[in-house]
Short mmCIF file of C-alpha atoms in Angstrom, two decimals:
data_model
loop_
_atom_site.label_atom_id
_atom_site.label_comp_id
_atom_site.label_asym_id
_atom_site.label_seq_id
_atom_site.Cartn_x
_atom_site.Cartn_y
_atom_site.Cartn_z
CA UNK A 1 42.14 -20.73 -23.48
CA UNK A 2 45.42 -20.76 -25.43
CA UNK A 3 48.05 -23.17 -23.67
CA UNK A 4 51.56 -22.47 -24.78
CA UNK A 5 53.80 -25.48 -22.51
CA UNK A 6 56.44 -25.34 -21.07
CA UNK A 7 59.87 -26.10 -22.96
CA UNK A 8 58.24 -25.82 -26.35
CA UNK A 9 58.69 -23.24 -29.18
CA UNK A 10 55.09 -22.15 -30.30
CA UNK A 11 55.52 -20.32 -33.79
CA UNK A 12 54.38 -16.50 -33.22
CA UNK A 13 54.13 -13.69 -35.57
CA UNK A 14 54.22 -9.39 -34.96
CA UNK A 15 54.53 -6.59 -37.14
CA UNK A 16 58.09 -5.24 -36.62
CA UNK A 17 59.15 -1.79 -37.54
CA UNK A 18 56.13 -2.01 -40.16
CA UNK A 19 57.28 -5.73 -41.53
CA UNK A 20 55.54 -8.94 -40.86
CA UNK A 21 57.84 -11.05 -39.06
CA UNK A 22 57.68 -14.46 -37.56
CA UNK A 23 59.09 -16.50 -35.01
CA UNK A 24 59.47 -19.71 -32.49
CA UNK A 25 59.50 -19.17 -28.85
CA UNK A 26 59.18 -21.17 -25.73
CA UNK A 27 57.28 -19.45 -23.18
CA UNK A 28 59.99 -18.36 -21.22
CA UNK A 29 61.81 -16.66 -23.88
CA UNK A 30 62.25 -12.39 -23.40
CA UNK A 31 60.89 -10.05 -25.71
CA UNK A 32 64.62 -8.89 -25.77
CA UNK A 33 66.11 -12.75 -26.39
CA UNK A 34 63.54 -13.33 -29.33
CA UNK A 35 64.23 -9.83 -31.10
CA UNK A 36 67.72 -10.39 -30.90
CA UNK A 37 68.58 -14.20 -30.80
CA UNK A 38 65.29 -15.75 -32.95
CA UNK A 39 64.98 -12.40 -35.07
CA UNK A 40 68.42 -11.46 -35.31
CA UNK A 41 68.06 -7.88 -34.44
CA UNK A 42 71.34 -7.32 -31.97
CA UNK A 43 70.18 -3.47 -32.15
CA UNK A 44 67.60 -4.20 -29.44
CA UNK A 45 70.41 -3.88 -26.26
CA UNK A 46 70.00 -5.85 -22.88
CA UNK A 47 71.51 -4.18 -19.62
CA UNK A 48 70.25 -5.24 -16.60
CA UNK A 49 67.65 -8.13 -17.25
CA UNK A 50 65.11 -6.63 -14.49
CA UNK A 51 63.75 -3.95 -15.76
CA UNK A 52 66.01 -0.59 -14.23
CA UNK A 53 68.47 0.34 -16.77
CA UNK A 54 65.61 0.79 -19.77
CA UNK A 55 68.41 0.13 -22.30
CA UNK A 56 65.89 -2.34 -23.88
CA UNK A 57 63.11 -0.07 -23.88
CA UNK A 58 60.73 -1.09 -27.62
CA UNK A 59 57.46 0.19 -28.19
CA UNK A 60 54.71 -2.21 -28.39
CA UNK A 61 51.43 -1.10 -29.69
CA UNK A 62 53.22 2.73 -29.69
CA UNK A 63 54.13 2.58 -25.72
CA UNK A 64 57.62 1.53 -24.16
CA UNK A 65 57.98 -1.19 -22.76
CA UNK A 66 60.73 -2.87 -21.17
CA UNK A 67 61.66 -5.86 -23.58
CA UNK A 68 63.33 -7.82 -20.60
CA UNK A 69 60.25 -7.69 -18.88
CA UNK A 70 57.63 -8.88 -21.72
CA UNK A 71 57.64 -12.29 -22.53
CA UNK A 72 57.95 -12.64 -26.54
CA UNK A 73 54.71 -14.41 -26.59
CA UNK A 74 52.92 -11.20 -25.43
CA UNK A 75 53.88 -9.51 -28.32
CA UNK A 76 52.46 -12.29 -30.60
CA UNK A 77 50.29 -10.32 -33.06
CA UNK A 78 51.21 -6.88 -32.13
CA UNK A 79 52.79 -4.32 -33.62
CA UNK A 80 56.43 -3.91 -31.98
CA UNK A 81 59.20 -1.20 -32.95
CA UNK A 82 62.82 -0.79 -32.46
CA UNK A 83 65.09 1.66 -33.17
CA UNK A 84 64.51 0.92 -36.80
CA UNK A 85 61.88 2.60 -37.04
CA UNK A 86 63.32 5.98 -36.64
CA UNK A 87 65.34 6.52 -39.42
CA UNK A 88 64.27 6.64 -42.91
CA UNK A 89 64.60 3.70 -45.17
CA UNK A 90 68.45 5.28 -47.02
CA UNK A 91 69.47 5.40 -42.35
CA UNK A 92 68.93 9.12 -42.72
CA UNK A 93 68.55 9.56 -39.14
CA UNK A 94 65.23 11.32 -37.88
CA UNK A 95 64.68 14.62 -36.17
CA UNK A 96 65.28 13.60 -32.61
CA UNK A 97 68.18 11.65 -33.66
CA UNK A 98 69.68 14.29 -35.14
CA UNK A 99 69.04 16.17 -32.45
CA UNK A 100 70.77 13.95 -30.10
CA UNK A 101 74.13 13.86 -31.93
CA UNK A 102 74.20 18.14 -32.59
CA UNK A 103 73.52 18.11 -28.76
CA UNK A 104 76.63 15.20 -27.93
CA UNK A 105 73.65 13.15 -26.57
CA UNK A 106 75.53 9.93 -26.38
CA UNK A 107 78.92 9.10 -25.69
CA UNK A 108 78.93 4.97 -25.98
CA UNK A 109 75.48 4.62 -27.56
CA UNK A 110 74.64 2.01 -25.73
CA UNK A 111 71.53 2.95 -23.81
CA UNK A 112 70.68 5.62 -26.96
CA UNK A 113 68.78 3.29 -28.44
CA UNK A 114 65.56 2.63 -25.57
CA UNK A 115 66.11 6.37 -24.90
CA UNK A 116 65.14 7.09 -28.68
CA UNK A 117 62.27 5.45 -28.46
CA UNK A 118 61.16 6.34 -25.14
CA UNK A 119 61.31 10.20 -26.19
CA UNK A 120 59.46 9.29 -29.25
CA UNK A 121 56.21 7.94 -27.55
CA UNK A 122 56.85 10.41 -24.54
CA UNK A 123 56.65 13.43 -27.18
CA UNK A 124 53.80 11.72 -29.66
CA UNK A 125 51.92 12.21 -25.95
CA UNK A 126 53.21 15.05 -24.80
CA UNK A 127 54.07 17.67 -27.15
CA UNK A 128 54.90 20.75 -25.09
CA UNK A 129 57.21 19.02 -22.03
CA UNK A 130 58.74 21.04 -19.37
CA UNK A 131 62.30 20.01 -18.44
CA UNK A 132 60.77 18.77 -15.41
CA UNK A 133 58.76 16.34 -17.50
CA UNK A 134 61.47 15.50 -19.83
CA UNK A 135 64.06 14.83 -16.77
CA UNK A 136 61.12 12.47 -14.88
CA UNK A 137 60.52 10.80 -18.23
CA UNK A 138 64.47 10.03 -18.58
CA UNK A 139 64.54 8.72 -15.04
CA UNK A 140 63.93 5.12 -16.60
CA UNK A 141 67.10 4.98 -17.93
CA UNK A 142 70.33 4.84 -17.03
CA UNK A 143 73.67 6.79 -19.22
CA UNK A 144 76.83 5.65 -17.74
CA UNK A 145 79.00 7.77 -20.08
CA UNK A 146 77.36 11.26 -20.84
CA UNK A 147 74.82 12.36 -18.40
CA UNK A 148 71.40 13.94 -19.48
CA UNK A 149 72.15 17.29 -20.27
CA UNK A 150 72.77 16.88 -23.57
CA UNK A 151 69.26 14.37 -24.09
CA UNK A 152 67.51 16.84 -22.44
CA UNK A 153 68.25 19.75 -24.45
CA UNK A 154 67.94 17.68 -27.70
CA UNK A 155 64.55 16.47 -26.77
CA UNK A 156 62.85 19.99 -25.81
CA UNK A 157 64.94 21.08 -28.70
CA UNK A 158 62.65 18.43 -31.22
CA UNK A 159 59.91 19.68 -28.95
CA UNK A 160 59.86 22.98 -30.31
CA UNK A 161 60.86 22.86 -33.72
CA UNK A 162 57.97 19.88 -34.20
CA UNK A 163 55.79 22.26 -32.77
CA UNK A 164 56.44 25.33 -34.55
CA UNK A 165 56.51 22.82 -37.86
CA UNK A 166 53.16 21.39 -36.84
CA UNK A 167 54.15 18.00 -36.94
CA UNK A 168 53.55 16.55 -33.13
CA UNK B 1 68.68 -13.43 -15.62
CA UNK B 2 66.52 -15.92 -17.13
CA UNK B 3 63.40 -17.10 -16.04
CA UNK B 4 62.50 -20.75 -15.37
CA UNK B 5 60.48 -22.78 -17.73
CA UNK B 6 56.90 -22.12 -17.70
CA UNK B 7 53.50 -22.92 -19.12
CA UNK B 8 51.74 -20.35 -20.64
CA UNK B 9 47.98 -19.89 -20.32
CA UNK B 10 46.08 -17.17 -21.58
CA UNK B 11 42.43 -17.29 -20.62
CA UNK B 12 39.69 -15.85 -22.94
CA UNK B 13 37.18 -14.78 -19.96
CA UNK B 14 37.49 -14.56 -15.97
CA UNK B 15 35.67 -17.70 -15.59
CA UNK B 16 38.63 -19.05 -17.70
CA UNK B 17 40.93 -17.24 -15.41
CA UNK B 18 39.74 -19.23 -12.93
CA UNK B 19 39.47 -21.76 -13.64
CA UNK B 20 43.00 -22.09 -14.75
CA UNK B 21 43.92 -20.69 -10.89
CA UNK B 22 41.70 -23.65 -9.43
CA UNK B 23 44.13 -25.93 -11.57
CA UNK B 24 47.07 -24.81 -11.18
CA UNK B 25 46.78 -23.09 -7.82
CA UNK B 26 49.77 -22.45 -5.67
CA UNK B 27 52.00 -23.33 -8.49
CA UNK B 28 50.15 -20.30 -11.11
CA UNK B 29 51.32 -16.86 -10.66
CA UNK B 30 48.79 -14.17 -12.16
CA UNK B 31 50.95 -12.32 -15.08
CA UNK B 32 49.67 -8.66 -16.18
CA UNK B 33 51.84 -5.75 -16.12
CA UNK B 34 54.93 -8.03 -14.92
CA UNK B 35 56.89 -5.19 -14.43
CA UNK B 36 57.78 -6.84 -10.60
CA UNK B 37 56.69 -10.14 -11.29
CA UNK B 38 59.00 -10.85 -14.42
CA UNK B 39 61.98 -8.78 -12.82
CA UNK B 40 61.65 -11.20 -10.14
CA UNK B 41 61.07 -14.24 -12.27
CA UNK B 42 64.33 -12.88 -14.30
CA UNK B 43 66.31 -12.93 -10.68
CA UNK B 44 65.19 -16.53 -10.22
CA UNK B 45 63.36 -14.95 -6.90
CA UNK B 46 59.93 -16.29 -7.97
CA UNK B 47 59.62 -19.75 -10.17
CA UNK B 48 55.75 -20.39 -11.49
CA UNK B 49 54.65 -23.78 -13.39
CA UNK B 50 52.41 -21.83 -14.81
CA UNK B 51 51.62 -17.80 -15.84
CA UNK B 52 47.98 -16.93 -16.13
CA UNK B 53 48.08 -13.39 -18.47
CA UNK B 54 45.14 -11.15 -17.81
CA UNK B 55 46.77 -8.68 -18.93
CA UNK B 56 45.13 -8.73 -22.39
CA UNK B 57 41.55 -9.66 -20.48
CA UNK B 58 38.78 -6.84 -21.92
CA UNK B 59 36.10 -8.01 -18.79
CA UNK B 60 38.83 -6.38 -16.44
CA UNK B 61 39.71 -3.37 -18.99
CA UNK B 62 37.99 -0.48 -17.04
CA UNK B 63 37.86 2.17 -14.52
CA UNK B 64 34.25 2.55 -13.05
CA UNK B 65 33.33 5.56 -10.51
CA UNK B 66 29.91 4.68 -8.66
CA UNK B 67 28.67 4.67 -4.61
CA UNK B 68 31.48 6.67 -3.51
CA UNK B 69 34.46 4.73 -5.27
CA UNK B 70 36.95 3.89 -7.64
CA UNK B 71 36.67 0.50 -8.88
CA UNK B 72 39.97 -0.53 -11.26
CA UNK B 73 39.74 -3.43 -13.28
CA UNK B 74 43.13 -6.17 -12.77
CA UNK B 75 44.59 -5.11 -17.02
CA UNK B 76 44.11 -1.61 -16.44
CA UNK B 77 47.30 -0.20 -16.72
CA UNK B 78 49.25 2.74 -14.47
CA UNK B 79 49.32 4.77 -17.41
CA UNK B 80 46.01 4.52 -17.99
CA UNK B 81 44.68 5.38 -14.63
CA UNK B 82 46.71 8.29 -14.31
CA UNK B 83 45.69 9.66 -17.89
CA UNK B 84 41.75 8.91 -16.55
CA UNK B 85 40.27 12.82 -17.03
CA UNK B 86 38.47 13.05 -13.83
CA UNK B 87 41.59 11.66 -11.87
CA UNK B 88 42.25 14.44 -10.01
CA UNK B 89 38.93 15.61 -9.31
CA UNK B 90 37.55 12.66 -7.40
CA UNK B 91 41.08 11.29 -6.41
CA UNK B 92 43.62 14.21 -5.46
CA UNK B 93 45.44 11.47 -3.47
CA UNK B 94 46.21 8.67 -6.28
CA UNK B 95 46.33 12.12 -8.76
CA UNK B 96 49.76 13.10 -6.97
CA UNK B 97 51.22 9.34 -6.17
CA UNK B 98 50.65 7.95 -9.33
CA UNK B 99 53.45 9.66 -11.15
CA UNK B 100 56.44 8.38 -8.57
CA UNK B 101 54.85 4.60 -9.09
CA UNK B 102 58.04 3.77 -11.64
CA UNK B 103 58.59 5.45 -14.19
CA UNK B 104 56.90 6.34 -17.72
CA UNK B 105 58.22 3.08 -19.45
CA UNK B 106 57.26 0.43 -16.44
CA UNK B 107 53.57 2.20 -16.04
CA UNK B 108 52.44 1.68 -19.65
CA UNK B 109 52.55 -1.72 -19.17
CA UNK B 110 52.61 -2.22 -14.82
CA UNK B 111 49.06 -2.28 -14.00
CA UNK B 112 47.34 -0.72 -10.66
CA UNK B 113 45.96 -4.21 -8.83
CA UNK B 114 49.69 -5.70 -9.86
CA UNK B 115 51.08 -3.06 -7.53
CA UNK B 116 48.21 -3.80 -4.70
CA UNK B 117 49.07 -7.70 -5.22
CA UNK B 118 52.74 -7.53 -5.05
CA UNK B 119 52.37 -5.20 -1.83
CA UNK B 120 56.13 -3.65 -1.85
CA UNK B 121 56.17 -2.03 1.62
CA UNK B 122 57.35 0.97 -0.10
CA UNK B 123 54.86 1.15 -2.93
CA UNK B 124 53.25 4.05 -3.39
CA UNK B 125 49.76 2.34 -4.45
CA UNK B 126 49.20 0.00 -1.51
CA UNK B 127 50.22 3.17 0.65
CA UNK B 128 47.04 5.03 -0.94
CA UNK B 129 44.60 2.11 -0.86
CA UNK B 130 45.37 2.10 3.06
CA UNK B 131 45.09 5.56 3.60
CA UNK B 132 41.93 6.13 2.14
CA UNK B 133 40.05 2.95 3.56
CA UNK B 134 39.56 1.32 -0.04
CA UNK B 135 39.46 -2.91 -0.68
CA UNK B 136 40.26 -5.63 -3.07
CA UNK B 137 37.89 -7.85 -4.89
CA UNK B 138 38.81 -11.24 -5.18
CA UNK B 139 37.40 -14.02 -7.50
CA UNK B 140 37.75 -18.11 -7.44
CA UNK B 141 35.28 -20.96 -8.46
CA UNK B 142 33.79 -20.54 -5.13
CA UNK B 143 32.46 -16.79 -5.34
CA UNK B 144 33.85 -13.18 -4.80
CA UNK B 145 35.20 -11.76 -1.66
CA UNK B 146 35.21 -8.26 -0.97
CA UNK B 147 38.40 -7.38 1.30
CA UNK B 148 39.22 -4.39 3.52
CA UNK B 149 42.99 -3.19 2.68
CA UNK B 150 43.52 -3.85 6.54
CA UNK B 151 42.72 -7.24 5.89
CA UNK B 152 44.32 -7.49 2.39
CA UNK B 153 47.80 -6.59 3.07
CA UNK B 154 49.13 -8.64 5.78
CA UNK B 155 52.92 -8.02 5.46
CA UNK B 156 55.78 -7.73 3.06
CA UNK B 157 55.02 -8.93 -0.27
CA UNK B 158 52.54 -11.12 1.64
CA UNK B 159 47.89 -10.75 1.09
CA UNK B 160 45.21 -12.58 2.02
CA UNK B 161 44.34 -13.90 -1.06
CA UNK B 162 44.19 -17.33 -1.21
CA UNK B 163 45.84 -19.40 -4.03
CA UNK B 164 43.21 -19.96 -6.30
CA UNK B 165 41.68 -16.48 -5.89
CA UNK B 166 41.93 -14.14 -8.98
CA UNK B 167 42.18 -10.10 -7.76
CA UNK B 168 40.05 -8.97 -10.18
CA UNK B 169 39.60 -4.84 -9.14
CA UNK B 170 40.85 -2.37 -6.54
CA UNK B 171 38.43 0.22 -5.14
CA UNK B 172 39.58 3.28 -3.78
CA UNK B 173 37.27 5.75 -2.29
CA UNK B 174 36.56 9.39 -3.98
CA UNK B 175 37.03 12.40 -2.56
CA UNK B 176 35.18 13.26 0.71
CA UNK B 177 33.81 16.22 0.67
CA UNK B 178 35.68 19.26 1.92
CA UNK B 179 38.93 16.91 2.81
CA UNK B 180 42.90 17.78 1.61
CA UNK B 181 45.12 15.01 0.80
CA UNK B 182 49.06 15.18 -0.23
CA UNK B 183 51.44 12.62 -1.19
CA UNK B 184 55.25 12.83 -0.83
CA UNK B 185 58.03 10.39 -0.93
CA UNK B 186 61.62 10.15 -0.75
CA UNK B 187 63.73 8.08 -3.32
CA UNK B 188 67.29 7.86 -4.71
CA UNK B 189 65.92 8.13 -8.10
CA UNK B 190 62.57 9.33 -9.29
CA UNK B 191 60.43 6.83 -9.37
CA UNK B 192 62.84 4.25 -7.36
CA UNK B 193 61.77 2.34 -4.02
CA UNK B 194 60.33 4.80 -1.70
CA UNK B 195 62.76 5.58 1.33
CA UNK B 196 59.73 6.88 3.11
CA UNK B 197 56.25 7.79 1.49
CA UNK B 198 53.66 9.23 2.79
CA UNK B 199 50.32 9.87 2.31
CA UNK B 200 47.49 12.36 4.12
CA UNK B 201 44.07 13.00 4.13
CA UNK B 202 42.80 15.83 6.13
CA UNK B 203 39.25 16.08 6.53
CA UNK B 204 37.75 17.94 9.48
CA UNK B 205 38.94 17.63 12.48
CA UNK B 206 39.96 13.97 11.36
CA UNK B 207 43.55 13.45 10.06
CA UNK B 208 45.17 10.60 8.82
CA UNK B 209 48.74 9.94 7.80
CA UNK B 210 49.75 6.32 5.75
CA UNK B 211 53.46 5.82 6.03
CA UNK B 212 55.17 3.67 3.52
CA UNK B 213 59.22 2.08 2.88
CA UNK B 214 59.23 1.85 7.03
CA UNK B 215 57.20 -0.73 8.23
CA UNK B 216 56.66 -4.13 6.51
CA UNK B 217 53.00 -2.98 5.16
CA UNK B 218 51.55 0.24 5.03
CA UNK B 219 50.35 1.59 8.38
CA UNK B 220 48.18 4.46 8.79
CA UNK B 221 47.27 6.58 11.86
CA UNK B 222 44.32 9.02 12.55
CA UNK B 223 44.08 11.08 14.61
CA UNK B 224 41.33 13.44 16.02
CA UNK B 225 41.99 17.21 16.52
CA UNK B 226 45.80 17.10 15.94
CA UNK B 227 47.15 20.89 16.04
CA UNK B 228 50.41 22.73 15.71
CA UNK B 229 51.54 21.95 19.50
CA UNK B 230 50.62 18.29 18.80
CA UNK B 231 51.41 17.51 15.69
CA UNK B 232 55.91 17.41 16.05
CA UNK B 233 55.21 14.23 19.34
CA UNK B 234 52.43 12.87 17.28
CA UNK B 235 55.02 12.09 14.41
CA UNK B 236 58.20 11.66 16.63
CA UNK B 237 55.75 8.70 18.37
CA UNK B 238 54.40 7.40 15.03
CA UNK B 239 57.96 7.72 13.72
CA UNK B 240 59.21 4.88 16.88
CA UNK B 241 56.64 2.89 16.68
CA UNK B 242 56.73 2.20 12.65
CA UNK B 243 60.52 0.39 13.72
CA UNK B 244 61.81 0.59 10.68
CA UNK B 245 65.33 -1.28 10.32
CA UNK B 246 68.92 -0.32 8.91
CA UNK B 247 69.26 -1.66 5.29
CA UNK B 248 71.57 -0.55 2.62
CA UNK B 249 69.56 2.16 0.97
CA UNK B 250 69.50 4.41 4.91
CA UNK B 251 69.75 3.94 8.14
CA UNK B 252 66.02 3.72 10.63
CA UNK B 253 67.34 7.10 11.67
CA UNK B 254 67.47 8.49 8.70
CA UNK B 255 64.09 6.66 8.19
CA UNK B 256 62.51 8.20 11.32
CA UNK B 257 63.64 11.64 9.99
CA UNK B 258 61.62 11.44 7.03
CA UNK B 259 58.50 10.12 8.97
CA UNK B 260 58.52 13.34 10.92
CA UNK B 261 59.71 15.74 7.83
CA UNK B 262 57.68 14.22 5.39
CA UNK B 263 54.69 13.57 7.66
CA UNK B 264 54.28 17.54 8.41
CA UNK B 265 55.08 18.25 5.32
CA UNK B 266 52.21 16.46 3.63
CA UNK B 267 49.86 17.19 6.50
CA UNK B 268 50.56 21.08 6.15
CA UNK B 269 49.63 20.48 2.74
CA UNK B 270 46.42 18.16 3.15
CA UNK B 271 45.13 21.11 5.37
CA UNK B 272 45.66 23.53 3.56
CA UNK B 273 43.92 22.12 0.53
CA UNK B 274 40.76 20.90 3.12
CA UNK B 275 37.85 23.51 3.48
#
């Protein structure tokens, strides 16, 4: 049985946004804390800290997950991505993220970032979603600025043209 | 909204699970899904010595349909139940209240016996194991224990499992034969805290309502031969005697509303979709 105590930082390692990475981390230490304070990867946001606002939504093993609610040593060994992994390696933004700025998806940008990636594994498993679907889906996040018009018509916007390219 | 220090254990094998329980007992909280457990860790509401993850634990990986039920392994995820093919088919019930239990990012990773052993009062999943008569299994060094829901869930947030017991599967029952079941609920969000859900299974002349977010547990009542001229007093008196309380979310008026709205609602539904 692997024993990890209390207090002390156990070295672990994951595969972030396609890169090998390592790290120490006590227990106790957030998935969100060790991207962003051991990794150095202030890109992953925190909101809330219990789990409603989504802003710190990663995908672990290709599904979201809420990073304030996975402790860092869960993620030892797996493969974890941010919003990193979306754009190309020049930042040319993706599909879906150009999709959310022709569409005014984001005011602050804040919350963008979980709802990026959320969309991304919500689409890779549903490739045809009714607004209904898309709205239901967005319902783990919270936008203080914008609203969700403007995510929702971006995402069944990528939606369709991913479709009708053949690229799911 | 950080947790407290902690020891981390991650057994290999249930025997390893519990032994680690036995250990650590009242002091060891069970970790899988933690999508209510670390919240509430985060919120200093709940401080563990020690965090036994199953969630990772390929023994309780499964979802197994034999003698009449569902049986759920303790890692198997939300998502994972709800994307099992023959859901709907032997399970119309858990089919439509899966999809209000969170939302798509907490189910990937909240698991279905996390939900039974944190027993919200307003969770959708306890609500269904009670309607449909289903029970937990239980595990510790000194053998398995097969409990009724009646006698799992014994108030808010509160089981009968004992401290070094390990839930290690839920079993719902499939589908009776010829019965209609419907599931509604009432939230500020989709996929918040239920307001009011509620859950009905119509089989017969046999109907049975589960009512959810009202009392402090689940509570279910059956009745025999309820028709039209019956059914508004039946919920008006179930409504009453659920006393459900004021709090800052709505009022017990409000809540006693939604017991009768909801309740015909879902029973209009459950009989129309019985044969």
């Amino acid at each position: 049985m692997l024993e990890l105590k209390e207090g002390q930082r156990h070295p672990i390692t994951m595969t972030l946004d396609g890169q090998e990475v390592r790290g120490l981390t006590e227990p106790r230490m957030l998935l969100s804390d060790f991207l962003r304070q051991e990794l150095g990867r202030p890109e992953v946001h925190v909101g809330c800290e219990h789990g409603v606002c989504g802003v710190c939504t990663v995908l672990i093993d290709g599904k979201p997950a809420r990073s304030c609610l996975t402790f860092a040593v869960q993620a030892a060994g797996r493969r974890v991505d941010t919003i990193r992994s979306l754009a190309d390696k020049d930042g040319k933004l993706n599909d879906l993220q150009s999709a959310f700025r022709r569409h005014h998806a984001l005011q602050c940008g804040y919350c963008t970032p979980g709802i990026l990636l959320s969309a991304e594994a919500f689409l890779r498993e549903n490739a045809r979603p009714s607004e209904q679907e898309v709205r239901e889906m967005l319902s783990g996040h919270i936008c203080r600025c914008t609203g969700y018009v403007g995510m929702v018509d971006a995402i069944l916007e990528t939606a369709q043209q991913r479709a009708s390219a053949g690229t799911p | 909204m950080k947790p407290k220090s902690f020891t981390y254990l991650r057994p290999a094998s249930i025997d390893e699970a519990v032994q680690a329980l036995a250990r650590w007992r009242e002091d060891a909280r069970i970790l899988a899904g933690g999508q209510s457990l670390v919240a509430m860790m985060n919120l200093r509401l709940i401080e563990a010595q020690a965090l036994i993850d199953v969630s990772d634990l390929a023994p309780l990986a499964y979802i197994r349909e034999s003698n009449g039920e569902i049986e759920v392994g303790a890692s198997t995820t939300q998502a994972q139940f709800m994307m099992w093919p023959t859901l709907a088919e032997c399970a119309p019930l858990l089919s439509a209240a899966l999809p209000h239990v969170g939302h798509y990012q907490t189910r990937s990773r909240g698991t279905v016996c996390g939900s039974i052993a944190h027993s919200d009062p307003s969770s959708e999943l306890p609500l269904c194991l009670a309607t449909l008569g289903g029970s937990v299994v239980v595990t510790s060094s000194r053998g398995t224990r097969v409990l009724p829901c009646g006698d799992f869930q014994i108030g808010m947030l509160t089981t009968a499992r004992l401290p070094d017991e390990l839930i290690t599967a839920v079993r719902f029952p499939t589908r009776r034969p010829g019965a209609g079941y419907a599931f509604a609920e009432m939230a500020q969000r989709h996929g918040d805290f239920a307001i009011c859900a509620v859950a009905a299974m119509v089989s017969g002349e046999t109907t049975r309502l589960g009512v959810g977010g009202v009392a402090e547990k689940p509570t279910v009542r059956e009745w025999a031969g309820l028709d039209e001229s019956g059914i508004d007093d039946a919920l008006n008196d179930l409504a009453w005697d659920l006393g459900g309380t004021d709090d800052s979310h709505a009022t017990a008026a409000y809540r006693r509303g939604l017991v009768r709205r909801l309740g015909r609602q879902v029973i209009e539904e459950a009989k129309k979709c019985s044969s």
